PDB file of C-alpha atoms in Angstrom:
ATOM      1  CA  ASN A   1      89.721 111.641  88.661  1.00 68.00           C
ATOM      2  CA  ALA A   2      89.838 107.592  88.645  1.00 79.00           C
ATOM      3  CA  GLY A   3      89.937 106.760  91.645  1.00 92.00           C
ATOM      4  CA  VAL A   4      90.502 102.844  91.995  1.00 95.00           C
ATOM      5  CA  THR A   5      91.091 101.315  88.872  1.00 95.00           C
ATOM      6  CA  GLN A   6      91.381  96.991  88.775  1.00 96.00           C
ATOM      7  CA  THR A   7      91.875  95.052  85.596  1.00 96.00           C
ATOM      8  CA  PRO A   8      90.122  92.588  85.080  1.00 95.00           C
ATOM      9  CA  LYS A   9      86.926  92.951  86.687  1.00 93.00           C
ATOM     10  CA  PHE A  10      85.931  89.089  85.924  1.00 95.00           C
ATOM     11  CA  GLN A  11      88.518  85.876  85.622  1.00 95.00           C
ATOM     12  CA  VAL A  12      88.177  82.169  85.579  1.00 97.00           C
ATOM     13  CA  LEU A  13      91.116  79.989  85.953  1.00 96.00           C
ATOM     14  CA  LYS A  14      90.933  76.219  86.214  1.00 97.00           C
ATOM     15  CA  THR A  15      92.866  75.134  89.185  1.00 97.00           C
ATOM     16  CA  GLY A  16      96.518  75.289  89.262  1.00 97.00           C
ATOM     17  CA  GLN A  17      96.648  78.278  86.944  1.00 97.00           C
ATOM     18  CA  SER A  18      98.379  81.962  87.805  1.00 96.00           C
ATOM     19  CA  MET A  19      97.639  84.789  87.125  1.00 96.00           C
ATOM     20  CA  THR A  20      98.152  88.531  88.130  1.00 97.00           C
ATOM     21  CA  LEU A  21      94.836  91.118  89.496  1.00 97.00           C
ATOM     22  CA  GLN A  22      95.941  94.829  88.880  1.00 97.00           C
ATOM     23  CA  CYS A  23      95.557  97.853  90.811  1.00 97.00           C
ATOM     24  CA  ALA A  24      96.377 101.556  90.663  1.00 97.00           C
ATOM     25  CA  GLN A  25      95.284 104.282  91.842  1.00 96.00           C
ATOM     26  CA  ASP A  26      95.623 108.216  90.803  1.00 95.00           C
ATOM     27  CA  MET A  27      94.899 109.987  94.604  1.00 93.00           C
ATOM     28  CA  ASN A  28      98.491 109.978  94.691  1.00 93.00           C
ATOM     29  CA  HIS A  29      97.980 108.235  98.164  1.00 93.00           C
ATOM     30  CA  ASN A  30     101.049 106.507 100.377  1.00 92.00           C
ATOM     31  CA  SER A  31      98.862 103.171 101.395  1.00 91.00           C
ATOM     32  CA  MET A  32      97.605  99.952  99.162  1.00 93.00           C
ATOM     33  CA  TYR A  33      95.357  97.021  99.939  1.00 94.00           C
ATOM     34  CA  TRP A  34      93.855  94.301  98.364  1.00 96.00           C
ATOM     35  CA  TYR A  35      91.262  92.227 100.335  1.00 95.00           C
ATOM     36  CA  ARG A  36      88.883  89.530  99.505  1.00 96.00           C
ATOM     37  CA  GLN A  37      85.095  89.173 100.151  1.00 92.00           C
ATOM     38  CA  ASP A  38      83.738  85.812 100.725  1.00 91.00           C
ATOM     39  CA  PRO A  39      79.400  86.226 101.322  1.00 84.00           C
ATOM     40  CA  GLY A  40      78.967  85.726 105.398  1.00 81.00           C
ATOM     41  CA  MET A  41      82.989  86.470 106.023  1.00 85.00           C
ATOM     42  CA  GLY A  42      83.280  90.655 105.263  1.00 85.00           C
ATOM     43  CA  LEU A  43      86.257  91.638 103.638  1.00 90.00           C
ATOM     44  CA  ARG A  44      89.652  90.067 104.774  1.00 92.00           C
ATOM     45  CA  LEU A  45      93.384  91.628 104.123  1.00 92.00           C
ATOM     46  CA  ILE A  46      95.151  90.227 101.822  1.00 95.00           C
ATOM     47  CA  TYR A  47      98.738  92.355 101.798  1.00 95.00           C
ATOM     48  CA  TYR A  48      98.804  95.693 102.059  1.00 92.00           C
ATOM     49  CA  SER A  49     101.606  98.377 101.508  1.00 93.00           C
ATOM     50  CA  ALA A  50     102.070 101.387 103.999  1.00 88.00           C
ATOM     51  CA  SER A  51     104.496 103.010 101.307  1.00 89.00           C
ATOM     52  CA  GLU A  52     106.465 102.501  97.979  1.00 90.00           C
ATOM     53  CA  GLY A  53     107.988  99.525  98.403  1.00 89.00           C
ATOM     54  CA  THR A  54     107.067  97.918 101.403  1.00 92.00           C
ATOM     55  CA  THR A  55     104.807  95.308 101.698  1.00 95.00           C
ATOM     56  CA  ASP A  56     103.437  93.536 104.574  1.00 92.00           C
ATOM     57  CA  LYS A  57     101.193  89.804 104.537  1.00 93.00           C
ATOM     58  CA  GLY A  58      97.302  91.050 106.589  1.00 90.00           C
ATOM     59  CA  GLU A  59      95.145  88.151 107.874  1.00 89.00           C
ATOM     60  CA  VAL A  60      95.139  85.690 105.048  1.00 94.00           C
ATOM     61  CA  PRO A  61      98.558  86.072 102.578  1.00 96.00           C
ATOM     62  CA  ASN A  62      98.976  82.143 101.881  1.00 96.00           C
ATOM     63  CA  GLY A  63      98.655  81.968  98.450  1.00 96.00           C
ATOM     64  CA  TYR A  64      99.489  85.084  96.993  1.00 97.00           C
ATOM     65  CA  ASN A  65     101.949  87.897  96.472  1.00 97.00           C
ATOM     66  CA  VAL A  66     102.453  91.149  95.877  1.00 97.00           C
ATOM     67  CA  SER A  67     104.191  93.647  93.904  1.00 96.00           C
ATOM     68  CA  ARG A  68     104.213  97.730  94.851  1.00 96.00           C
ATOM     69  CA  LEU A  69     105.487  98.368  91.314  1.00 89.00           C
ATOM     70  CA  ASN A  70     105.344 102.033  92.237  1.00 94.00           C
ATOM     71  CA  LYS A  71     103.871 104.726  93.923  1.00 95.00           C
ATOM     72  CA  ARG A  72     100.428 104.487  91.844  1.00 96.00           C
ATOM     73  CA  GLU A  73     100.447 100.345  91.134  1.00 97.00           C
ATOM     74  CA  PHE A  74      99.872  98.013  93.507  1.00 97.00           C
ATOM     75  CA  SER A  75      99.316  93.823  91.986  1.00 97.00           C
ATOM     76  CA  LEU A  76      98.328  90.821  93.632  1.00 98.00           C
ATOM     77  CA  ARG A  77      99.769  87.319  92.018  1.00 97.00           C
ATOM     78  CA  LEU A  78      98.090  83.833  92.508  1.00 96.00           C
ATOM     79  CA  GLU A  79     100.551  82.057  91.455  1.00 93.00           C
ATOM     80  CA  SER A  80      98.978  78.702  91.193  1.00 96.00           C
ATOM     81  CA  ALA A  81      94.788  79.209  91.438  1.00 96.00           C
ATOM     82  CA  ALA A  82      93.136  77.158  93.763  1.00 97.00           C
ATOM     83  CA  PRO A  83      88.618  76.829  94.484  1.00 96.00           C
ATOM     84  CA  SER A  84      89.517  78.066  97.933  1.00 96.00           C
ATOM     85  CA  GLN A  85      90.562  81.619  95.772  1.00 97.00           C
ATOM     86  CA  THR A  86      87.480  82.148  93.932  1.00 97.00           C
ATOM     87  CA  SER A  87      86.185  85.555  95.533  1.00 97.00           C
ATOM     88  CA  VAL A  88      85.496  89.023  94.984  1.00 94.00           C
ATOM     89  CA  TYR A  89      89.068  90.982  95.026  1.00 97.00           C
ATOM     90  CA  PHE A  90      89.118  94.648  96.045  1.00 96.00           C
ATOM     91  CA  CYS A  91      91.920  96.924  96.033  1.00 96.00           C
ATOM     92  CA  ALA A  92      91.740 100.055  97.966  1.00 94.00           C
ATOM     93  CA  SER A  93      94.235 103.063  98.744  1.00 93.00           C
ATOM     94  CA  SER A  94      94.872 105.803 100.930  1.00 90.00           C
ATOM     95  CA  GLU A  95      97.017 108.746 102.013  1.00 87.00           C
ATOM     96  CA  LYS A  96      98.706 107.434 105.093  1.00 75.00           C
ATOM     97  CA  PRO A  97      99.425 103.610 106.324  1.00 69.00           C
ATOM     98  CA  THR A  98      95.793 102.685 106.562  1.00 55.00           C
ATOM     99  CA  ASP A  99      94.959 103.002 110.518  1.00 55.00           C
ATOM    100  CA  TYR A 100      93.602 106.274 110.657  1.00 59.00           C
ATOM    101  CA  ASN A 101      92.420 107.359 106.939  1.00 70.00           C
ATOM    102  CA  GLU A 102      89.793 106.074 104.901  1.00 82.00           C
ATOM    103  CA  GLN A 103      90.500 103.779 102.895  1.00 88.00           C
ATOM    104  CA  PHE A 104      88.839 104.202  98.504  1.00 91.00           C
ATOM    105  CA  PHE A 105      87.684 100.516  97.337  1.00 93.00           C
ATOM    106  CA  GLY A 106      88.232  99.726  93.302  1.00 94.00           C
ATOM    107  CA  PRO A 107      85.538  97.718  92.341  1.00 92.00           C
ATOM    108  CA  GLY A 108      85.859  94.742  92.597  1.00 93.00           C
ATOM    109  CA  THR A 109      87.197  91.740  90.350  1.00 95.00           C
ATOM    110  CA  ARG A 110      84.849  88.182  90.464  1.00 94.00           C
ATOM    111  CA  LEU A 111      87.644  85.733  90.825  1.00 97.00           C
ATOM    112  CA  THR A 112      86.207  82.196  89.881  1.00 97.00           C
ATOM    113  CA  VAL A 113      88.632  79.417  90.277  1.00 96.00           C
ATOM    114  CA  LEU A 114      87.025  75.451  88.480  1.00 96.00           C
TER     115      LEU A 114
ATOM    116  CA  ALA B   1      93.432  91.618 118.593  1.00 71.00           C
ATOM    117  CA  GLN B   2      90.636  93.876 117.572  1.00 76.00           C
ATOM    118  CA  SER B   3      87.329  92.647 116.202  1.00 86.00           C
ATOM    119  CA  VAL B   4      83.882  93.839 114.946  1.00 92.00           C
ATOM    120  CA  SER B   5      80.485  91.757 115.248  1.00 93.00           C
ATOM    121  CA  GLN B   6      77.615  93.389 112.986  1.00 95.00           C
ATOM    122  CA  HIS B   7      74.661  90.835 114.468  1.00 86.00           C
ATOM    123  CA  ASN B   8      72.450  91.577 111.824  1.00 87.00           C
ATOM    124  CA  HIS B   9      73.042  89.378 108.672  1.00 90.00           C
ATOM    125  CA  HIS B  10      69.857  90.058 106.699  1.00 94.00           C
ATOM    126  CA  VAL B  11      67.343  93.046 107.227  1.00 96.00           C
ATOM    127  CA  ILE B  12      64.484  93.561 105.383  1.00 97.00           C
ATOM    128  CA  LEU B  13      62.557  96.892 105.507  1.00 97.00           C
ATOM    129  CA  SER B  14      59.217  98.698 104.573  1.00 97.00           C
ATOM    130  CA  GLU B  15      59.802 102.287 102.989  1.00 96.00           C
ATOM    131  CA  ALA B  16      59.663 105.096 105.476  1.00 96.00           C
ATOM    132  CA  ALA B  17      60.471 102.130 108.612  1.00 97.00           C
ATOM    133  CA  SER B  18      63.320 103.106 111.179  1.00 97.00           C
ATOM    134  CA  LEU B  19      66.314 101.031 110.391  1.00 97.00           C
ATOM    135  CA  GLU B  20      69.146 100.691 113.232  1.00 97.00           C
ATOM    136  CA  LEU B  21      72.308  98.688 112.062  1.00 97.00           C
ATOM    137  CA  GLY B  22      74.483  96.620 114.617  1.00 96.00           C
ATOM    138  CA  CYS B  23      78.399  97.168 115.677  1.00 96.00           C
ATOM    139  CA  ASN B  24      80.075  96.132 118.609  1.00 96.00           C
ATOM    140  CA  TYR B  25      83.826  95.476 118.397  1.00 93.00           C
ATOM    141  CA  SER B  26      86.390  94.680 120.888  1.00 90.00           C
ATOM    142  CA  TYR B  27      89.261  96.812 121.494  1.00 84.00           C
ATOM    143  CA  GLY B  28      90.002  98.393 124.834  1.00 78.00           C
ATOM    144  CA  GLY B  29      92.157 101.052 123.612  1.00 82.00           C
ATOM    145  CA  THR B  30      91.414 104.033 121.221  1.00 83.00           C
ATOM    146  CA  VAL B  31      89.626 103.358 118.142  1.00 86.00           C
ATOM    147  CA  ASN B  32      88.455 105.064 114.228  1.00 90.00           C
ATOM    148  CA  LEU B  33      84.567 103.593 113.684  1.00 93.00           C
ATOM    149  CA  PHE B  34      84.123 103.339 110.064  1.00 94.00           C
ATOM    150  CA  TRP B  35      80.761 102.494 107.911  1.00 96.00           C
ATOM    151  CA  TYR B  36      81.456 102.178 104.648  1.00 95.00           C
ATOM    152  CA  VAL B  37      78.010 100.848 102.928  1.00 95.00           C
ATOM    153  CA  GLN B  38      78.166  98.525  99.039  1.00 93.00           C
ATOM    154  CA  TYR B  39      74.624  99.117  96.526  1.00 94.00           C
ATOM    155  CA  PRO B  40      74.081  96.168  94.349  1.00 90.00           C
ATOM    156  CA  GLY B  41      76.755  96.078  91.583  1.00 85.00           C
ATOM    157  CA  GLN B  42      79.307  98.953  93.268  1.00 87.00           C
ATOM    158  CA  HIS B  43      82.375  98.793  95.323  1.00 85.00           C
ATOM    159  CA  LEU B  44      82.564  99.716  98.939  1.00 90.00           C
ATOM    160  CA  GLN B  45      81.854 103.603 100.150  1.00 91.00           C
ATOM    161  CA  LEU B  46      82.158 105.209 102.778  1.00 91.00           C
ATOM    162  CA  LEU B  47      79.329 105.806 104.636  1.00 94.00           C
ATOM    163  CA  LEU B  48      80.064 108.037 107.708  1.00 94.00           C
ATOM    164  CA  LYS B  49      83.563 107.622 110.610  1.00 93.00           C
ATOM    165  CA  TYR B  50      84.456 109.068 113.494  1.00 93.00           C
ATOM    166  CA  PHE B  51      87.665 109.596 114.720  1.00 88.00           C
ATOM    167  CA  SER B  52      87.337 112.051 118.086  1.00 87.00           C
ATOM    168  CA  GLY B  53      84.520 114.170 119.324  1.00 90.00           C
ATOM    169  CA  ASP B  54      81.068 113.967 119.582  1.00 93.00           C
ATOM    170  CA  PRO B  55      80.330 110.770 118.871  1.00 94.00           C
ATOM    171  CA  LEU B  56      77.063 111.096 117.183  1.00 96.00           C
ATOM    172  CA  VAL B  57      78.199 111.283 113.828  1.00 96.00           C
ATOM    173  CA  LYS B  58      76.407 112.012 110.674  1.00 95.00           C
ATOM    174  CA  GLY B  59      77.170 110.567 107.365  1.00 93.00           C
ATOM    175  CA  ILE B  60      75.545 111.062 104.021  1.00 91.00           C
ATOM    176  CA  LYS B  61      72.390 110.344 102.618  1.00 93.00           C
ATOM    177  CA  GLY B  62      71.113 110.810 106.619  1.00 95.00           C
ATOM    178  CA  PHE B  63      72.400 108.366 108.290  1.00 97.00           C
ATOM    179  CA  GLU B  64      74.370 108.608 111.642  1.00 97.00           C
ATOM    180  CA  ALA B  65      75.550 106.581 113.922  1.00 97.00           C
ATOM    181  CA  GLU B  66      76.518 106.644 118.329  1.00 96.00           C
ATOM    182  CA  PHE B  67      79.619 105.566 119.474  1.00 95.00           C
ATOM    183  CA  ILE B  68      78.934 103.995 122.668  1.00 95.00           C
ATOM    184  CA  LYS B  69      82.784 103.897 124.349  1.00 92.00           C
ATOM    185  CA  SER B  70      80.838 101.826 127.284  1.00 93.00           C
ATOM    186  CA  LYS B  71      79.205  99.174 124.622  1.00 94.00           C
ATOM    187  CA  PHE B  72      82.189  99.288 122.375  1.00 94.00           C
ATOM    188  CA  SER B  73      79.292  99.903 120.509  1.00 96.00           C
ATOM    189  CA  PHE B  74      79.106 102.299 116.944  1.00 97.00           C
ATOM    190  CA  ASN B  75      75.207 101.350 115.787  1.00 97.00           C
ATOM    191  CA  LEU B  76      73.927 102.775 112.293  1.00 97.00           C
ATOM    192  CA  ARG B  77      70.375 104.593 112.085  1.00 97.00           C
ATOM    193  CA  LYS B  78      68.987 106.029 109.751  1.00 97.00           C
ATOM    194  CA  PRO B  79      64.850 107.973 110.344  1.00 97.00           C
ATOM    195  CA  SER B  80      63.254 106.179 107.092  1.00 97.00           C
ATOM    196  CA  VAL B  81      64.786 104.649 104.802  1.00 97.00           C
ATOM    197  CA  GLN B  82      64.012 104.680 101.009  1.00 96.00           C
ATOM    198  CA  TRP B  83      64.232 101.637  98.442  1.00 96.00           C
ATOM    199  CA  SER B  84      67.973 103.138  97.016  1.00 96.00           C
ATOM    200  CA  ASP B  85      69.102 102.268 100.307  1.00 97.00           C
ATOM    201  CA  THR B  86      68.879  98.303  99.150  1.00 97.00           C
ATOM    202  CA  ALA B  87      72.572  97.667 100.166  1.00 97.00           C
ATOM    203  CA  GLU B  88      75.256  95.778 102.099  1.00 95.00           C
ATOM    204  CA  TYR B  89      76.751  97.607 105.345  1.00 97.00           C
ATOM    205  CA  PHE B  90      80.014  96.935 107.003  1.00 95.00           C
ATOM    206  CA  CYS B  91      80.933  98.540 109.970  1.00 95.00           C
ATOM    207  CA  ALA B  92      84.631  98.507 110.427  1.00 93.00           C
ATOM    208  CA  VAL B  93      87.476  99.369 113.216  1.00 90.00           C
ATOM    209  CA  VAL B  94      91.296 100.407 113.802  1.00 85.00           C
ATOM    210  CA  GLY B  95      93.065 100.692 116.784  1.00 77.00           C
ATOM    211  CA  GLY B  96      96.333 100.927 117.224  1.00 69.00           C
ATOM    212  CA  PHE B  97      98.748 100.364 114.657  1.00 64.00           C
ATOM    213  CA  GLN B  98      96.273  97.452 113.655  1.00 67.00           C
ATOM    214  CA  LYS B  99      95.110  97.263 110.485  1.00 78.00           C
ATOM    215  CA  LEU B 100      91.367  98.089 109.452  1.00 84.00           C
ATOM    216  CA  VAL B 101      88.961  95.235 110.421  1.00 88.00           C
ATOM    217  CA  PHE B 102      85.856  94.510 109.431  1.00 91.00           C
ATOM    218  CA  GLY B 103      82.259  93.114 110.079  1.00 93.00           C
ATOM    219  CA  THR B 104      80.965  89.882 108.684  1.00 92.00           C
ATOM    220  CA  GLY B 105      78.230  92.549 107.139  1.00 94.00           C
ATOM    221  CA  THR B 106      74.703  92.938 107.345  1.00 95.00           C
ATOM    222  CA  ARG B 107      72.352  93.212 104.203  1.00 95.00           C
ATOM    223  CA  LEU B 108      69.273  95.374 103.841  1.00 97.00           C
ATOM    224  CA  LEU B 109      66.589  95.428 101.803  1.00 97.00           C
ATOM    225  CA  VAL B 110      63.801  97.851 101.528  1.00 97.00           C
ATOM    226  CA  SER B 111      60.762  96.669  99.871  1.00 94.00           C
ATOM    227  CA  PRO B 112      59.003  99.934  98.194  1.00 88.00           C
TER     228      PRO B 112
END
């Protein structure tokens, strides 16, 4: 099993450009999450999907949209990138909707917005 | 709302030294607690977790953590660190029906 995979690994954007970060898991997990990691701030939840067909905002959703394409895939879209969105983005999944279950993380996407 | 504090942002130790990383949370109800580790260039991995039962939890690679409910703490310990323990360590907590909340992380550097 590959676990949680993310593409791309690295990306550089100019301000105003758009892009989609892809995430897939092969563990048949119901719940998926997008986090951003910034120095000194730990991981902050952007959006999550408790189950296929549902998505909800996390702590820092502004400037992002998500799509739970199917049970395996959960994408994060930046419609108009801003320098403040320079960060490392992690996708994660868990068997059940967060809370009491371990989350498994992908390798991350390092995004730079110029 | 729940929150997590990790007071040590950077820790430097020599090999064989003992380690204790602090983690305090704020939430009055039942909590589940986690320690994740991120080795350089890698993704987060679960080190150990506490759901219920024995408050002294043992994890991988010789790490352990103790849940002290009265102090709202879940400190991570290791009796003797190795160079390979160099990493960033995150405490995380979830309570009620809220989402997993991470601390800001502690960067550990172990010098050989």
